[in-house]
mmCIF file of C-alpha atoms in Angstrom:
data_model
loop_
_atom_site.group_PDB
_atom_site.id
_atom_site.type_symbol
_atom_site.label_atom_id
_atom_site.label_comp_id
_atom_site.label_asym_id
_atom_site.label_seq_id
_atom_site.Cartn_x
_atom_site.Cartn_y
_atom_site.Cartn_z
ATOM 1 C CA UNK A 1 0.000 0.000 0.000
ATOM 2 C CA UNK A 2 1.010 3.655 -0.338
ATOM 3 C CA UNK A 3 2.161 5.538 2.735
ATOM 4 C CA UNK A 4 3.849 8.874 3.302
ATOM 5 C CA UNK A 5 7.356 8.702 4.741
ATOM 6 C CA UNK A 6 9.256 11.573 6.348
ATOM 7 C CA UNK A 7 12.529 11.659 4.392
ATOM 8 C CA UNK A 8 14.207 14.730 5.867
ATOM 9 C CA UNK A 9 13.294 18.321 6.738
ATOM 10 C CA UNK A 10 11.595 19.796 3.698
ATOM 11 C CA UNK A 11 10.776 16.459 2.073
ATOM 12 C CA UNK A 12 8.148 13.733 2.428
ATOM 13 C CA UNK A 13 7.372 11.147 -0.226
ATOM 14 C CA UNK A 14 5.165 8.164 -0.983
ATOM 15 C CA UNK A 15 6.598 4.680 -0.515
ATOM 16 C CA UNK A 16 5.116 1.208 -0.849
ATOM 17 C CA UNK A 17 4.891 -0.588 2.518
ATOM 18 C CA UNK A 18 2.986 -3.602 3.842
ATOM 19 C CA UNK A 19 -0.663 -3.109 4.666
ATOM 20 C CA UNK A 20 -1.142 -3.060 8.467
ATOM 21 C CA UNK A 21 -2.647 -6.075 10.225
ATOM 22 C CA UNK A 22 -4.646 -6.681 13.388
ATOM 23 C CA UNK A 23 -2.185 -6.967 16.282
ATOM 24 C CA UNK A 24 -4.474 -6.657 19.313
ATOM 25 C CA UNK A 25 -8.039 -7.650 20.074
ATOM 26 C CA UNK A 26 -9.214 -4.033 20.115
ATOM 27 C CA UNK A 27 -7.514 -3.009 16.846
ATOM 28 C CA UNK A 28 -9.344 -1.851 13.736
ATOM 29 C CA UNK A 29 -7.832 -1.575 10.255
ATOM 30 C CA UNK A 30 -9.117 1.527 8.474
ATOM 31 C CA UNK A 31 -9.197 2.273 4.758
ATOM 32 C CA UNK A 32 -8.577 6.010 4.628
ATOM 33 C CA UNK A 33 -11.014 8.127 2.617
ATOM 34 C CA UNK A 34 -9.645 11.591 3.362
ATOM 35 C CA UNK A 35 -6.689 12.767 5.413
ATOM 36 C CA UNK A 36 -4.850 16.070 5.701
ATOM 37 C CA UNK A 37 -1.746 17.890 6.882
ATOM 38 C CA UNK A 38 -1.706 19.403 10.367
ATOM 39 C CA UNK A 39 0.272 22.401 11.530
ATOM 40 C CA UNK A 40 1.994 20.110 14.023
ATOM 41 C CA UNK A 41 3.291 18.017 11.086
ATOM 42 C CA UNK A 42 5.249 21.065 9.972
ATOM 43 C CA UNK A 43 7.474 21.314 13.044
ATOM 44 C CA UNK A 44 9.692 18.456 11.806
ATOM 45 C CA UNK A 45 9.146 19.331 8.143
ATOM 46 C CA UNK A 46 10.545 22.791 8.803
ATOM 47 C CA UNK A 47 13.432 21.319 10.804
ATOM 48 C CA UNK A 48 12.214 22.846 14.072
ATOM 49 C CA UNK A 49 12.094 19.513 15.916
ATOM 50 C CA UNK A 50 13.991 16.246 15.538
ATOM 51 C CA UNK A 51 12.481 13.339 13.621
ATOM 52 C CA UNK A 52 14.180 10.188 12.364
ATOM 53 C CA UNK A 53 14.836 10.231 8.595
ATOM 54 C CA UNK A 54 12.750 7.783 6.539
ATOM 55 C CA UNK A 55 10.213 7.346 9.343
ATOM 56 C CA UNK A 56 6.423 7.076 9.446
ATOM 57 C CA UNK A 57 4.432 10.215 8.749
ATOM 58 C CA UNK A 58 2.889 12.051 11.674
ATOM 59 C CA UNK A 59 -0.523 12.446 10.009
ATOM 60 C CA UNK A 60 -3.299 11.895 12.534
ATOM 61 C CA UNK A 61 -6.596 13.117 11.032
ATOM 62 C CA UNK A 62 -8.873 11.009 8.843
ATOM 63 C CA UNK A 63 -12.295 9.809 7.906
ATOM 64 C CA UNK A 64 -12.291 6.195 6.809
ATOM 65 C CA UNK A 65 -14.085 2.947 6.069
ATOM 66 C CA UNK A 66 -13.664 0.088 8.536
ATOM 67 C CA UNK A 67 -11.761 -2.703 6.775
ATOM 68 C CA UNK A 68 -11.135 -5.277 9.543
ATOM 69 C CA UNK A 69 -11.903 -5.476 13.274
ATOM 70 C CA UNK A 70 -10.277 -7.258 16.215
ATOM 71 C CA UNK A 71 -12.112 -9.878 18.267
ATOM 72 C CA UNK A 72 -13.135 -7.480 21.046
ATOM 73 C CA UNK A 73 -14.609 -4.817 18.762
ATOM 74 C CA UNK A 74 -18.408 -4.603 19.072
ATOM 75 C CA UNK A 75 -19.142 -0.972 18.198
ATOM 76 C CA UNK A 76 -18.132 -0.955 14.520
ATOM 77 C CA UNK A 77 -17.966 -3.517 11.726
ATOM 78 C CA UNK A 78 -16.403 -3.742 8.274
ATOM 79 C CA UNK A 79 -18.009 -1.259 5.914
ATOM 80 C CA UNK A 80 -18.850 1.349 8.567
ATOM 81 C CA UNK A 81 -17.975 4.970 7.795
ATOM 82 C CA UNK A 82 -16.113 6.551 10.723
ATOM 83 C CA UNK A 83 -14.244 9.548 12.067
ATOM 84 C CA UNK A 84 -10.818 8.444 13.324
ATOM 85 C CA UNK A 85 -9.957 10.757 16.251
ATOM 86 C CA UNK A 86 -6.275 11.375 16.891
ATOM 87 C CA UNK A 87 -6.902 10.316 20.513
ATOM 88 C CA UNK A 88 -7.717 6.711 21.451
ATOM 89 C CA UNK A 89 -9.668 6.954 24.706
ATOM 90 C CA UNK A 90 -10.935 3.852 26.464
ATOM 91 C CA UNK A 91 -14.186 5.463 27.616
ATOM 92 C CA UNK A 92 -14.090 4.030 31.141
ATOM 93 C CA UNK A 93 -11.036 5.354 33.047
ATOM 94 C CA UNK A 94 -11.383 8.391 35.318
ATOM 95 C CA UNK A 95 -10.000 10.738 32.651
ATOM 96 C CA UNK A 96 -12.349 9.497 29.931
ATOM 97 C CA UNK A 97 -15.380 9.539 32.229
ATOM 98 C CA UNK A 98 -14.599 13.166 33.039
ATOM 99 C CA UNK A 99 -14.424 13.963 29.322
ATOM 100 C CA UNK A 100 -10.638 14.205 29.012
ATOM 101 C CA UNK A 101 -9.738 11.185 26.894
ATOM 102 C CA UNK A 102 -6.798 13.096 25.470
ATOM 103 C CA UNK A 103 -5.210 12.056 28.770
ATOM 104 C CA UNK A 104 -6.611 8.491 28.837
ATOM 105 C CA UNK A 105 -5.137 6.511 31.748
ATOM 106 C CA UNK A 106 -5.621 3.035 30.300
ATOM 107 C CA UNK A 107 -2.733 2.922 27.831
ATOM 108 C CA UNK A 108 0.346 4.796 26.693
ATOM 109 C CA UNK A 109 -0.275 4.624 22.922
ATOM 110 C CA UNK A 110 -3.028 7.221 22.987
ATOM 111 C CA UNK A 111 -2.166 9.216 19.873
ATOM 112 C CA UNK A 112 -2.399 8.465 16.173
ATOM 113 C CA UNK A 113 0.196 8.619 13.418
ATOM 114 C CA UNK A 114 0.587 7.310 9.888
ATOM 115 C CA UNK A 115 -2.773 8.559 8.568
ATOM 116 C CA UNK A 116 -1.337 9.970 5.330
ATOM 117 C CA UNK A 117 -1.644 6.507 3.802
ATOM 118 C CA UNK A 118 -4.126 4.136 2.205
ATOM 119 C CA UNK A 119 -4.632 2.033 5.343
ATOM 120 C CA UNK A 120 -3.878 2.474 9.031
ATOM 121 C CA UNK A 121 -4.010 0.346 12.174
ATOM 122 C CA UNK A 122 -6.201 2.127 14.733
ATOM 123 C CA UNK A 123 -5.538 0.979 18.317
ATOM 124 C CA UNK A 124 -8.063 0.912 21.192
ATOM 125 C CA UNK A 125 -10.953 1.443 18.818
ATOM 126 C CA UNK A 126 -13.919 0.075 20.769
ATOM 127 C CA UNK A 127 -15.046 3.411 22.237
ATOM 128 C CA UNK A 128 -12.970 6.002 20.435
ATOM 129 C CA UNK A 129 -14.059 5.625 16.797
ATOM 130 C CA UNK A 130 -17.089 7.748 15.871
ATOM 131 C CA UNK A 131 -19.606 6.289 13.415
ATOM 132 C CA UNK A 132 -20.957 8.539 10.663
ATOM 133 C CA UNK A 133 -24.413 7.644 9.322
ATOM 134 C CA UNK A 134 -24.411 6.170 5.834
ATOM 135 C CA UNK A 135 -21.481 6.128 3.427
ATOM 136 C CA UNK A 136 -19.076 8.694 1.930
ATOM 137 C CA UNK A 137 -21.034 8.873 -1.320
ATOM 138 C CA UNK A 138 -24.064 10.102 0.654
ATOM 139 C CA UNK A 139 -22.340 13.398 1.426
ATOM 140 C CA UNK A 140 -21.317 16.506 -0.472
ATOM 141 C CA UNK A 141 -17.671 17.392 -0.874
ATOM 142 C CA UNK A 142 -18.001 20.218 1.633
ATOM 143 C CA UNK A 143 -19.701 17.984 4.178
ATOM 144 C CA UNK A 144 -16.937 15.373 3.884
ATOM 145 C CA UNK A 145 -14.406 18.100 4.633
ATOM 146 C CA UNK A 146 -16.327 19.194 7.710
ATOM 147 C CA UNK A 147 -16.544 15.590 8.905
ATOM 148 C CA UNK A 148 -12.779 15.292 8.453
ATOM 149 C CA UNK A 149 -12.238 18.356 10.637
ATOM 150 C CA UNK A 150 -13.883 16.445 13.502
ATOM 151 C CA UNK A 151 -10.880 14.090 13.695
ATOM 152 C CA UNK A 152 -8.819 16.911 15.223
ATOM 153 C CA UNK A 153 -8.992 20.613 14.441
ATOM 154 C CA UNK A 154 -12.671 21.329 15.150
ATOM 155 C CA UNK A 155 -12.566 19.238 18.305
ATOM 156 C CA UNK A 156 -9.290 20.881 19.341
ATOM 157 C CA UNK A 157 -10.731 24.344 18.799
ATOM 158 C CA UNK A 158 -13.724 23.313 20.890
ATOM 159 C CA UNK A 159 -11.398 21.970 23.586
ATOM 160 C CA UNK A 160 -9.689 25.357 23.761
ATOM 161 C CA UNK A 161 -13.051 27.045 24.280
ATOM 162 C CA UNK A 162 -14.235 24.483 26.815
ATOM 163 C CA UNK A 163 -11.080 24.549 28.925
ATOM 164 C CA UNK A 164 -11.034 28.371 28.754
ATOM 165 C CA UNK A 165 -14.589 28.189 30.161
ATOM 166 C CA UNK A 166 -16.130 30.324 27.415
ATOM 167 C CA UNK A 167 -19.629 31.318 28.539
ATOM 168 C CA UNK A 168 -22.558 33.215 27.018
ATOM 169 C CA UNK A 169 -21.776 36.924 26.823
ATOM 170 C CA UNK A 170 -17.996 36.521 27.151
ATOM 171 C CA UNK A 171 -15.327 38.474 25.311
ATOM 172 C CA UNK A 172 -12.894 35.911 23.884
ATOM 173 C CA UNK A 173 -9.465 36.343 22.328
ATOM 174 C CA UNK A 174 -8.266 33.623 19.941
ATOM 175 C CA UNK A 175 -4.482 33.563 19.543
ATOM 176 C CA UNK A 176 -3.545 31.791 16.302
ATOM 177 C CA UNK A 177 -5.146 31.918 12.856
ATOM 178 C CA UNK A 178 -4.429 28.385 11.688
ATOM 179 C CA UNK A 179 -7.162 25.782 11.322
ATOM 180 C CA UNK A 180 -7.370 25.194 15.086
ATOM 181 C CA UNK A 181 -7.629 28.897 15.886
ATOM 182 C CA UNK A 182 -10.312 29.357 13.232
ATOM 183 C CA UNK A 183 -12.226 26.414 14.671
ATOM 184 C CA UNK A 184 -11.783 28.022 18.080
ATOM 185 C CA UNK A 185 -13.714 30.994 16.700
ATOM 186 C CA UNK A 186 -16.534 28.619 15.703
ATOM 187 C CA UNK A 187 -16.457 26.978 19.129
ATOM 188 C CA UNK A 188 -16.543 30.310 20.958
ATOM 189 C CA UNK A 189 -19.621 31.324 18.997
ATOM 190 C CA UNK A 190 -21.244 27.938 19.698
ATOM 191 C CA UNK A 191 -20.686 28.505 23.408
ATOM 192 C CA UNK A 192 -22.319 31.926 23.314
ATOM 193 C CA UNK A 193 -19.453 34.436 23.264
ATOM 194 C CA UNK A 194 -20.719 37.919 22.413
ATOM 195 C CA UNK A 195 -17.361 39.246 21.237
ATOM 196 C CA UNK A 196 -14.609 37.223 19.576
ATOM 197 C CA UNK A 197 -11.270 38.907 18.863
ATOM 198 C CA UNK A 198 -9.235 36.892 16.356
ATOM 199 C CA UNK A 199 -5.509 37.578 16.144
ATOM 200 C CA UNK A 200 -4.491 37.206 12.487
ATOM 201 C CA UNK A 201 -2.091 38.849 10.038
ATOM 202 C CA UNK A 202 -3.294 37.098 6.876
ATOM 203 C CA UNK A 203 -6.172 38.357 4.735
ATOM 204 C CA UNK A 204 -7.552 34.914 3.800
ATOM 205 C CA UNK A 205 -7.610 33.805 7.434
ATOM 206 C CA UNK A 206 -9.093 37.101 8.604
ATOM 207 C CA UNK A 207 -11.916 36.698 6.097
ATOM 208 C CA UNK A 208 -12.681 33.162 7.256
ATOM 209 C CA UNK A 209 -12.477 34.197 10.918
ATOM 210 C CA UNK A 210 -15.102 36.853 10.217
ATOM 211 C CA UNK A 211 -17.290 34.291 8.440
ATOM 212 C CA UNK A 212 -16.971 31.959 11.427
ATOM 213 C CA UNK A 213 -18.056 34.635 13.903
ATOM 214 C CA UNK A 214 -15.111 36.882 14.796
ATOM 215 C CA UNK A 215 -16.235 40.405 15.645
ATOM 216 C CA UNK A 216 -12.763 41.998 15.670
ATOM 217 C CA UNK A 217 -9.398 41.303 14.044
ATOM 218 C CA UNK A 218 -6.023 42.168 15.587
ATOM 219 C CA UNK A 219 -3.206 41.955 13.050
ATOM 220 C CA UNK A 220 -0.434 43.227 15.320
ATOM 221 C CA UNK A 221 1.944 40.981 17.249
ATOM 222 C CA UNK A 222 3.802 41.221 20.554
ATOM 223 C CA UNK A 223 3.446 44.400 22.604
ATOM 224 C CA UNK A 224 1.405 46.108 19.885
ATOM 225 C CA UNK A 225 -1.079 43.225 19.825
ATOM 226 C CA UNK A 226 -1.496 43.309 23.588
ATOM 227 C CA UNK A 227 -2.051 47.071 23.512
ATOM 228 C CA UNK A 228 -4.660 46.714 20.748
ATOM 229 C CA UNK A 229 -6.608 44.040 22.656
ATOM 230 C CA UNK A 230 -6.518 46.070 25.850
ATOM 231 C CA UNK A 231 -7.855 49.092 23.965
ATOM 232 C CA UNK A 232 -10.671 46.996 22.462
ATOM 233 C CA UNK A 233 -11.621 45.748 25.936
ATOM 234 C CA UNK A 234 -11.421 49.125 27.721
ATOM 235 C CA UNK A 235 -8.201 47.984 29.405
ATOM 236 C CA UNK A 236 -10.012 45.087 31.076
ATOM 237 C CA UNK A 237 -8.709 42.171 29.016
ATOM 238 C CA UNK A 238 -10.589 39.118 27.772
ATOM 239 C CA UNK A 239 -12.895 36.880 29.804
ATOM 240 C CA UNK A 240 -11.373 33.824 28.091
ATOM 241 C CA UNK A 241 -8.347 33.270 25.873
ATOM 242 C CA UNK A 242 -7.732 30.429 23.413
ATOM 243 C CA UNK A 243 -4.027 29.755 22.785
ATOM 244 C CA UNK A 244 -3.843 27.771 19.541
ATOM 245 C CA UNK A 245 -0.179 27.921 18.484
ATOM 246 C CA UNK A 246 2.185 26.755 21.222
ATOM 247 C CA UNK A 247 5.055 29.172 20.588
ATOM 248 C CA UNK A 248 6.716 31.349 23.215
ATOM 249 C CA UNK A 249 5.241 34.522 21.690
ATOM 250 C CA UNK A 250 1.693 33.164 21.426
ATOM 251 C CA UNK A 251 1.764 31.865 24.994
ATOM 252 C CA UNK A 252 3.082 35.171 26.335
ATOM 253 C CA UNK A 253 0.452 37.104 24.379
ATOM 254 C CA UNK A 254 -2.352 34.863 25.623
ATOM 255 C CA UNK A 255 -1.341 35.399 29.247
ATOM 256 C CA UNK A 256 -1.103 39.167 28.843
ATOM 257 C CA UNK A 257 -4.473 39.770 27.173
ATOM 258 C CA UNK A 258 -6.490 37.842 29.770
ATOM 259 C CA UNK A 259 -8.287 39.807 32.467
ATOM 260 C CA UNK A 260 -7.676 38.897 36.133
ATOM 261 C CA UNK A 261 -9.573 35.704 36.930
ATOM 262 C CA UNK A 262 -9.819 34.599 33.298
ATOM 263 C CA UNK A 263 -8.764 31.189 32.011
ATOM 264 C CA UNK A 264 -6.371 30.515 29.152
ATOM 265 C CA UNK A 265 -7.258 27.342 27.223
ATOM 266 C CA UNK A 266 -4.009 26.049 25.701
ATOM 267 C CA UNK A 267 -4.219 23.606 22.816
ATOM 268 C CA UNK A 268 -1.144 24.612 20.808
ATOM 269 C CA UNK A 269 1.486 21.907 21.326
ATOM 270 C CA UNK A 270 4.013 23.721 23.569
ATOM 271 C CA UNK A 271 7.328 24.575 21.967
ATOM 272 C CA UNK A 272 8.585 26.829 24.722
ATOM 273 C CA UNK A 273 11.612 26.008 26.883
ATOM 274 C CA UNK A 274 9.809 27.339 29.945
ATOM 275 C CA UNK A 275 6.849 29.478 30.920
ATOM 276 C CA UNK A 276 7.127 32.020 33.720
ATOM 277 C CA UNK A 277 3.910 31.751 35.746
ATOM 278 C CA UNK A 278 4.661 34.643 38.099
ATOM 279 C CA UNK A 279 2.466 37.185 36.309
ATOM 280 C CA UNK A 280 -0.346 34.660 35.890
ATOM 281 C CA UNK A 281 -0.184 34.044 39.644
ATOM 282 C CA UNK A 282 -0.670 37.720 40.444
ATOM 283 C CA UNK A 283 -3.420 37.930 37.840
ATOM 284 C CA UNK A 284 -5.301 34.937 39.262
ATOM 285 C CA UNK A 285 -5.247 33.369 35.800
ATOM 286 C CA UNK A 286 -6.376 29.827 35.216
ATOM 287 C CA UNK A 287 -4.165 27.779 32.886
ATOM 288 C CA UNK A 288 -5.911 24.791 31.314
ATOM 289 C CA UNK A 289 -5.957 22.704 28.158
ATOM 290 C CA UNK A 290 -4.061 19.877 26.509
ATOM 291 C CA UNK A 291 -4.858 17.158 23.967
ATOM 292 C CA UNK A 292 -8.477 17.479 22.879
ATOM 293 C CA UNK A 293 -11.386 15.279 23.936
ATOM 294 C CA UNK A 294 -12.209 14.410 20.335
ATOM 295 C CA UNK A 295 -14.546 11.456 20.818
ATOM 296 C CA UNK A 296 -16.469 13.145 23.633
ATOM 297 C CA UNK A 297 -17.095 16.329 21.659
ATOM 298 C CA UNK A 298 -17.901 14.526 18.404
ATOM 299 C CA UNK A 299 -20.442 12.254 20.041
ATOM 300 C CA UNK A 300 -22.022 14.914 22.259
ATOM 301 C CA UNK A 301 -22.194 18.029 20.092
ATOM 302 C CA UNK A 302 -19.944 18.401 17.040
ATOM 303 C CA UNK A 303 -21.099 15.592 14.720
ATOM 304 C CA UNK A 304 -24.724 16.697 15.071
ATOM 305 C CA UNK A 305 -23.771 20.341 14.513
ATOM 306 C CA UNK A 306 -22.017 19.413 11.257
ATOM 307 C CA UNK A 307 -24.762 17.070 10.025
ATOM 308 C CA UNK A 308 -27.423 19.685 10.825
ATOM 309 C CA UNK A 309 -25.490 22.315 8.875
ATOM 310 C CA UNK A 310 -25.064 24.557 11.916
ATOM 311 C CA UNK A 311 -21.271 24.794 11.496
ATOM 312 C CA UNK A 312 -18.997 24.443 8.458
ATOM 313 C CA UNK A 313 -15.454 23.858 9.760
ATOM 314 C CA UNK A 314 -14.429 22.081 6.550
ATOM 315 C CA UNK A 315 -13.879 25.516 5.010
ATOM 316 C CA UNK A 316 -10.425 25.521 6.646
ATOM 317 C CA UNK A 317 -9.310 23.149 3.845
ATOM 318 C CA UNK A 318 -8.326 25.634 1.168
ATOM 319 C CA UNK A 319 -6.205 23.403 -1.110
ATOM 320 C CA UNK A 320 -6.757 19.825 -2.279
ATOM 321 C CA UNK A 321 -4.182 17.167 -3.150
ATOM 322 C CA UNK A 322 -4.029 13.469 -3.978
ATOM 323 C CA UNK A 323 -1.945 11.165 -1.797
ATOM 324 C CA UNK A 324 0.722 11.084 -4.526
ATOM 325 C CA UNK A 325 1.002 14.878 -4.189
ATOM 326 C CA UNK A 326 1.702 14.755 -0.452
ATOM 327 C CA UNK A 327 4.916 16.786 -0.559
ATOM 328 C CA UNK A 328 3.056 19.519 -2.424
ATOM 329 C CA UNK A 329 0.431 19.426 0.343
ATOM 330 C CA UNK A 330 3.134 20.003 2.965
ATOM 331 C CA UNK A 331 4.747 22.735 0.888
ATOM 332 C CA UNK A 332 1.451 24.580 0.476
ATOM 333 C CA UNK A 333 1.079 24.822 4.231
ATOM 334 C CA UNK A 334 4.734 25.548 4.908
ATOM 335 C CA UNK A 335 4.546 28.464 2.452
ATOM 336 C CA UNK A 336 1.174 29.603 3.861
ATOM 337 C CA UNK A 337 -0.460 29.058 0.476
ATOM 338 C CA UNK A 338 -3.084 26.901 2.207
ATOM 339 C CA UNK A 339 -4.724 27.265 5.599
ATOM 340 C CA UNK A 340 -4.989 23.479 5.721
ATOM 341 C CA UNK A 341 -4.179 20.958 2.986
ATOM 342 C CA UNK A 342 -6.759 18.286 2.210
ATOM 343 C CA UNK A 343 -5.489 14.888 1.022
ATOM 344 C CA UNK A 344 -8.008 12.807 -0.927
ATOM 345 C CA UNK A 345 -6.968 9.165 -0.578
ATOM 346 C CA UNK A 346 -10.024 7.236 -1.755
ATOM 347 C CA UNK A 347 -12.607 8.722 -4.133
#
């Protein structure tokens, strides 16, 4: 089968490898329909973090058809159409019961990889896979894209809003204008925010943020960005802040634009050597967030919202590629030519 391999910084390519097989009783083999490239895939691609040459791709978002199931799988069967969350919660540990399966306590292999391929082995699938009614051919192209977003970015944006405790009437600042930040705008509106300030320097992302519900755009960065947000909030700061990047600058900005007593929901994978919490202590700031509760949100609110046409997060996919064009898909995101690159694996 075809699978993407990380060759070296700045290069991924398709190679033929063996199709995965069932290795545990709760495994499922998935035939990928659509996958994509995530901003987190770009850290190694840009040479900003170490990754072994000629290793498996870090892709972790897909919608798929169930191909084979392990002996202990009762919730899905071959032929089912599913969302494959990047988290693999068990559904019964304390973390999962509390709605935090991104920190599932039942196993260590809780996160996906290798999704930029024709087939993938999905571990601990009994509870974590999310069934989609019908079959791929029942849905429009745009709807398929929105369903794909539920494997990670829409759920991660929602996690940022949930952990930041966004409430009706709140003023929210969203730091980061990638797919997760844009989905955080959607999530903030879903949770009733009355004002959503999106921090973005790029015209295409600003336009989509507005479409998704942003009321204000801040294009500045650093001290200027903080000053602009404080002016917009009458020097009070935001009731909730969504940090959707993970860099030192974005984390610092998020802390500084929050009002005393606010919560910062962090979902950007941290790439900071350290974070000084002194100022957050004196500001009584809450710091929350982590890997998203994908299955919980999909099953409880997001899948229905997409199927009902209430939200359209699939609009974050602004360029389309075949699996054979995977390096072009990475390049488009690395060069900011695409907000998020869609990879069509099976038509």
